[in-house]
Amino acid sequence: MKTTSPHMLDSGIRPLPIADGPELRAALKEANLQTLLMVYVHLTHDESMLETFKAHIHPPYTNLDYQTPQDCIDDLHEKLIYVLTTPGAAKSEDPPIALMKKMMSTGVGEPVDDEFIPMVIEQAGFVRSPTRKENPERTPPPPGFKVLVIGAGLTGILAGIELERAGYDHVIIEKNEEVGGTWWKNRYPGVGVDTPSHFYSYSFEISPEWNHYHPHGADMREYFRAVADKYDVRRNIRFQTMVHSLVFDDAAAVWNVTIEDLKTGKREVIKANAVFNAFGTTDRWSLPDIKGIDSFKGIITHSADYDENIVLKGKKVAVIGTGASSAQIVSTIVKEVDELVVFMRTKHWMINNPEVTQEVPKAVKWALRYIPHYKEWFRFRVFWFAADGLYPNVVKDPSYPEDGIAVSALNEGMRQYALSHMHHKLANRPDLIEKLTPDFPIFSKRVVMDAGWYDALLQPHTTLETTHIAEILPDGIRTKDGKEYKLDIIICATGFNASSLVQDLEIKGRDGHDLTVDWADEEERAYMGTTIPGYPNYFLSTGPNAGPNHAGGINIVSESQVHYMIECLDEMIARGARTVEVTEEAFIRHNKRIDDQMKHMIWTHPKSKSYYQNSKGRPVGPWPFRLVDMWNEMQEPILEDYRIE
């Protein structure tokens, strides 16, 4: 069913001239100065302005003075007003690549090397690859060739769009009743995204309509619904349908996929020439295994299955867990409930980022909508500081102790930054500082953004309980030291089951391969986190060791993997072949490379324990290199690493 979304997507068209008036003047006053500089140079190719501003632009994580002389700012504003409002004043062609590179380096106050340029130009939305199916030199998919996509979240929607542009017949199987995946299901109080709004979206659909600099759950739902509307993705989706098994037929070179209609319970087998597994780990939850949990007479719920109709006002509420979801929930509900008890299972590093709670001003939205190239340069700036700029934080300095509290000087600096924020907020509560200070390096597991967490813990009706839970009672919770809390509602913010990347899905490949056996004993591995030997024409999204765990960048990973899948299928079809499958040799070589690099990463620190690792301590989730490395390596497959038959 097609829906109407209030989240307006951008047409990409920026007609000039713009009328001079109060809206333009207000936008220039409130918009990001460095981004406005990029817009001016883009429209005029005037390199002299870069030199004027260069001495005043530094990365945000330095302590250098940011003050730009007012006369420089006024001069830039006046020149921009002229270019934007005068017919013919702006150049019609984009700047040459060399100038773009110079602009990027000046705009962020540090070098942007050549290896980043192609990725940045794409990810900032300046270019988009041509539609494949309109290329007369390309071999089109043969009639009847079908790709099956599992999941209609961020990656599944993207796969549907790109498969359509490439001319592939496809079907998307989605267990929910609407698109959006985890952002459709998660409705808990305060649900939001740690990654900045203007980065956490498709590079070809940069929306100017984000309400907050970090999107709330409702913003994400509307964004994905709007994208599905614009690209008519739903016509290829079977909603409320579950995939149970994938069995490869070697003779026919097809996957037999058993699906179930969740409304009727009816099962059927459909055939697909290729499968793209696009579901993630953040929709698999269960209530914690705590004695007496079934005896509770009040309301008990998991954050991932939260009912928005739950009435919290005036209630005695417990939140179990202290991770990202818990921090958002606690910060949101603290003013509404009568009593709040937070049961801490593990400690987390909390980062102060004021933008997490900030709304995007109307004037900035206007700039994003109407000033040519502002949205692209703004996205570039956000991307640069939310992506590989954070990578050095997770690389071990061999001169630091192997079991120390930090892995490098930069990592120690970030630890001190987080500690300073904690001590500032909790200056009068040394008991809370003692309870909350982690004993492991920052970034060794997911950091949490402070959107009011410390403030909530300071409230007189809030208790932070660090003693483990012994039992859930019919009317509350008893801890192991015998303390009892009377409760009306228990919210379990206890995370997800990340122990199996393919859930309980049965996947049987060729020559007797069974993924349950191949990945037994938690040995989940893949080639580039995307393909596995023994499973032809089967592709994973964010598979083993493909997670961007040093930065916000799941959208970049998804775009890279969808692109890579279509490159593989295109090569197979161009050769007249039926299957494409990574070789065992390439698979082994790639995973040795992963293991060798992981020795130098924070996730193998002896104090690093999180869902990034399996029960044996091996980091299964993180990609141990930079995002730019993944993007560059996935532009096209190394054909020698594949059997194409």
Short mmCIF file of N, CA, C and O in Angstrom, two decimals, residues 32-39 41 49-51 53-60 66 99-112 377-378 380-382 384-385:
data_model
loop_
_atom_site.label_atom_id
_atom_site.label_comp_id
_atom_site.label_asym_id
_atom_site.label_seq_id
_atom_site.Cartn_x
_atom_site.Cartn_y
_atom_site.Cartn_z
N ASN A 32 26.20 27.19 8.50
CA ASN A 32 27.59 26.88 8.83
C ASN A 32 28.53 27.68 7.93
O ASN A 32 28.42 27.65 6.70
N LEU A 33 29.46 28.41 8.54
CA LEU A 33 30.32 29.31 7.80
C LEU A 33 31.20 28.58 6.80
O LEU A 33 31.35 29.00 5.64
N GLN A 34 31.81 27.48 7.23
CA GLN A 34 32.69 26.74 6.32
C GLN A 34 31.92 26.19 5.12
O GLN A 34 32.44 26.15 4.01
N THR A 35 30.67 25.78 5.36
CA THR A 35 29.86 25.28 4.26
C THR A 35 29.51 26.40 3.29
O THR A 35 29.53 26.21 2.06
N LEU A 36 29.21 27.58 3.80
CA LEU A 36 28.93 28.72 2.92
C LEU A 36 30.15 29.08 2.08
O LEU A 36 30.02 29.44 0.90
N LEU A 37 31.34 28.98 2.68
CA LEU A 37 32.56 29.23 1.92
C LEU A 37 32.68 28.25 0.76
O LEU A 37 33.01 28.63 -0.37
N MET A 38 32.38 26.96 1.02
CA MET A 38 32.43 25.95 -0.04
C MET A 38 31.43 26.27 -1.15
O MET A 38 31.72 26.13 -2.34
N VAL A 39 30.23 26.72 -0.76
CA VAL A 39 29.21 27.07 -1.75
C VAL A 39 29.70 28.21 -2.64
O VAL A 39 29.58 28.16 -3.87
N VAL A 41 32.80 29.20 -3.33
CA VAL A 41 33.88 28.80 -4.24
C VAL A 41 33.34 27.86 -5.32
O VAL A 41 33.77 27.91 -6.48
N MET A 49 39.38 33.14 -1.92
CA MET A 49 38.62 33.11 -0.67
C MET A 49 39.06 31.94 0.22
O MET A 49 38.96 32.03 1.44
N LEU A 50 39.55 30.87 -0.38
CA LEU A 50 40.06 29.75 0.43
C LEU A 50 41.27 30.21 1.23
O LEU A 50 41.41 29.86 2.41
N GLU A 51 42.14 30.98 0.60
CA GLU A 51 43.33 31.46 1.29
C GLU A 51 42.96 32.43 2.40
O GLU A 51 43.57 32.44 3.47
N PHE A 53 40.32 32.38 4.29
CA PHE A 53 39.71 31.70 5.44
C PHE A 53 40.58 30.58 6.02
O PHE A 53 40.33 30.11 7.12
N LYS A 54 41.59 30.16 5.28
CA LYS A 54 42.35 28.97 5.65
C LYS A 54 42.91 29.03 7.07
O LYS A 54 42.86 28.04 7.82
N ALA A 55 43.42 30.17 7.47
CA ALA A 55 44.05 30.28 8.78
C ALA A 55 43.05 30.20 9.93
O ALA A 55 43.44 30.00 11.08
N HIS A 56 41.76 30.31 9.62
CA HIS A 56 40.74 30.35 10.67
C HIS A 56 39.91 29.06 10.74
O HIS A 56 38.95 29.00 11.50
N ILE A 57 40.27 28.05 9.96
CA ILE A 57 39.49 26.81 9.93
C ILE A 57 40.35 25.67 10.47
O ILE A 57 41.45 25.41 9.98
N HIS A 58 39.85 25.01 11.50
CA HIS A 58 40.56 23.89 12.12
C HIS A 58 39.56 22.78 12.41
O HIS A 58 38.36 23.03 12.55
N PRO A 59 40.03 21.54 12.50
CA PRO A 59 39.11 20.44 12.85
C PRO A 59 38.46 20.69 14.20
O PRO A 59 39.06 21.31 15.08
N PRO A 60 37.24 20.23 14.40
CA PRO A 60 36.51 20.52 15.65
C PRO A 60 37.10 19.87 16.89
O PRO A 60 36.78 20.29 17.99
N TYR A 66 38.72 29.31 16.91
CA TYR A 66 37.87 29.24 15.73
C TYR A 66 37.44 30.61 15.23
O TYR A 66 36.77 30.72 14.22
N LEU A 99 40.39 21.53 -7.78
CA LEU A 99 39.84 22.58 -6.93
C LEU A 99 38.92 22.00 -5.87
O LEU A 99 38.92 22.45 -4.71
N MET A 100 38.13 20.98 -6.23
CA MET A 100 37.26 20.33 -5.24
C MET A 100 38.10 19.79 -4.08
O MET A 100 37.74 19.93 -2.90
N LYS A 101 39.23 19.18 -4.41
CA LYS A 101 40.10 18.63 -3.37
C LYS A 101 40.63 19.74 -2.47
O LYS A 101 40.66 19.61 -1.24
N LYS A 102 41.02 20.85 -3.06
CA LYS A 102 41.53 21.98 -2.29
C LYS A 102 40.44 22.55 -1.40
O LYS A 102 40.68 22.90 -0.23
N MET A 103 39.23 22.62 -1.95
CA MET A 103 38.09 23.11 -1.16
C MET A 103 37.83 22.20 0.04
O MET A 103 37.62 22.66 1.16
N MET A 104 37.84 20.90 -0.20
CA MET A 104 37.59 19.95 0.88
C MET A 104 38.62 20.10 1.99
O MET A 104 38.27 20.16 3.18
N SER A 105 39.88 20.14 1.63
CA SER A 105 40.95 20.23 2.63
C SER A 105 40.85 21.53 3.42
O SER A 105 41.04 21.55 4.64
N THR A 106 40.56 22.62 2.73
CA THR A 106 40.41 23.90 3.42
C THR A 106 39.18 23.90 4.32
O THR A 106 39.22 24.36 5.46
N GLY A 107 38.09 23.34 3.81
CA GLY A 107 36.83 23.37 4.53
C GLY A 107 36.84 22.62 5.84
O GLY A 107 36.12 22.97 6.77
N VAL A 108 37.65 21.55 5.94
CA VAL A 108 37.71 20.77 7.18
C VAL A 108 38.99 21.02 7.97
O VAL A 108 39.17 20.45 9.06
N GLY A 109 39.88 21.83 7.43
CA GLY A 109 41.07 22.21 8.17
C GLY A 109 42.13 21.15 8.27
O GLY A 109 43.00 21.22 9.15
N GLU A 110 42.08 20.17 7.37
CA GLU A 110 43.10 19.12 7.36
C GLU A 110 43.11 18.48 5.97
O GLU A 110 42.14 18.60 5.21
N PRO A 111 44.18 17.78 5.61
CA PRO A 111 44.28 17.24 4.26
C PRO A 111 43.20 16.21 3.95
O PRO A 111 42.90 15.35 4.78
N VAL A 112 42.62 16.31 2.77
CA VAL A 112 41.74 15.27 2.23
C VAL A 112 42.51 14.66 1.07
O VAL A 112 42.64 15.26 0.00
N TRP A 377 27.65 20.15 0.44
CA TRP A 377 28.84 20.52 1.21
C TRP A 377 28.61 20.37 2.71
O TRP A 377 29.54 20.04 3.45
N PHE A 378 27.38 20.56 3.16
CA PHE A 378 27.08 20.34 4.57
C PHE A 378 27.21 18.86 4.89
O PHE A 378 27.78 18.48 5.92
N PHE A 380 29.08 16.70 3.30
CA PHE A 380 30.50 16.37 3.27
C PHE A 380 31.15 16.68 4.62
O PHE A 380 31.92 15.87 5.17
N ARG A 381 30.86 17.84 5.16
CA ARG A 381 31.48 18.24 6.42
C ARG A 381 31.07 17.30 7.56
O ARG A 381 31.91 16.87 8.36
N VAL A 382 29.79 16.98 7.64
CA VAL A 382 29.31 16.07 8.68
C VAL A 382 29.95 14.70 8.50
O VAL A 382 30.41 14.07 9.46
N TRP A 384 32.78 13.90 7.07
CA TRP A 384 34.22 13.87 7.31
C TRP A 384 34.55 13.66 8.78
O TRP A 384 35.46 12.93 9.13
N PHE A 385 33.80 14.30 9.66
CA PHE A 385 34.11 14.22 11.08
C PHE A 385 33.36 13.11 11.80
O PHE A 385 33.61 12.85 12.98
#
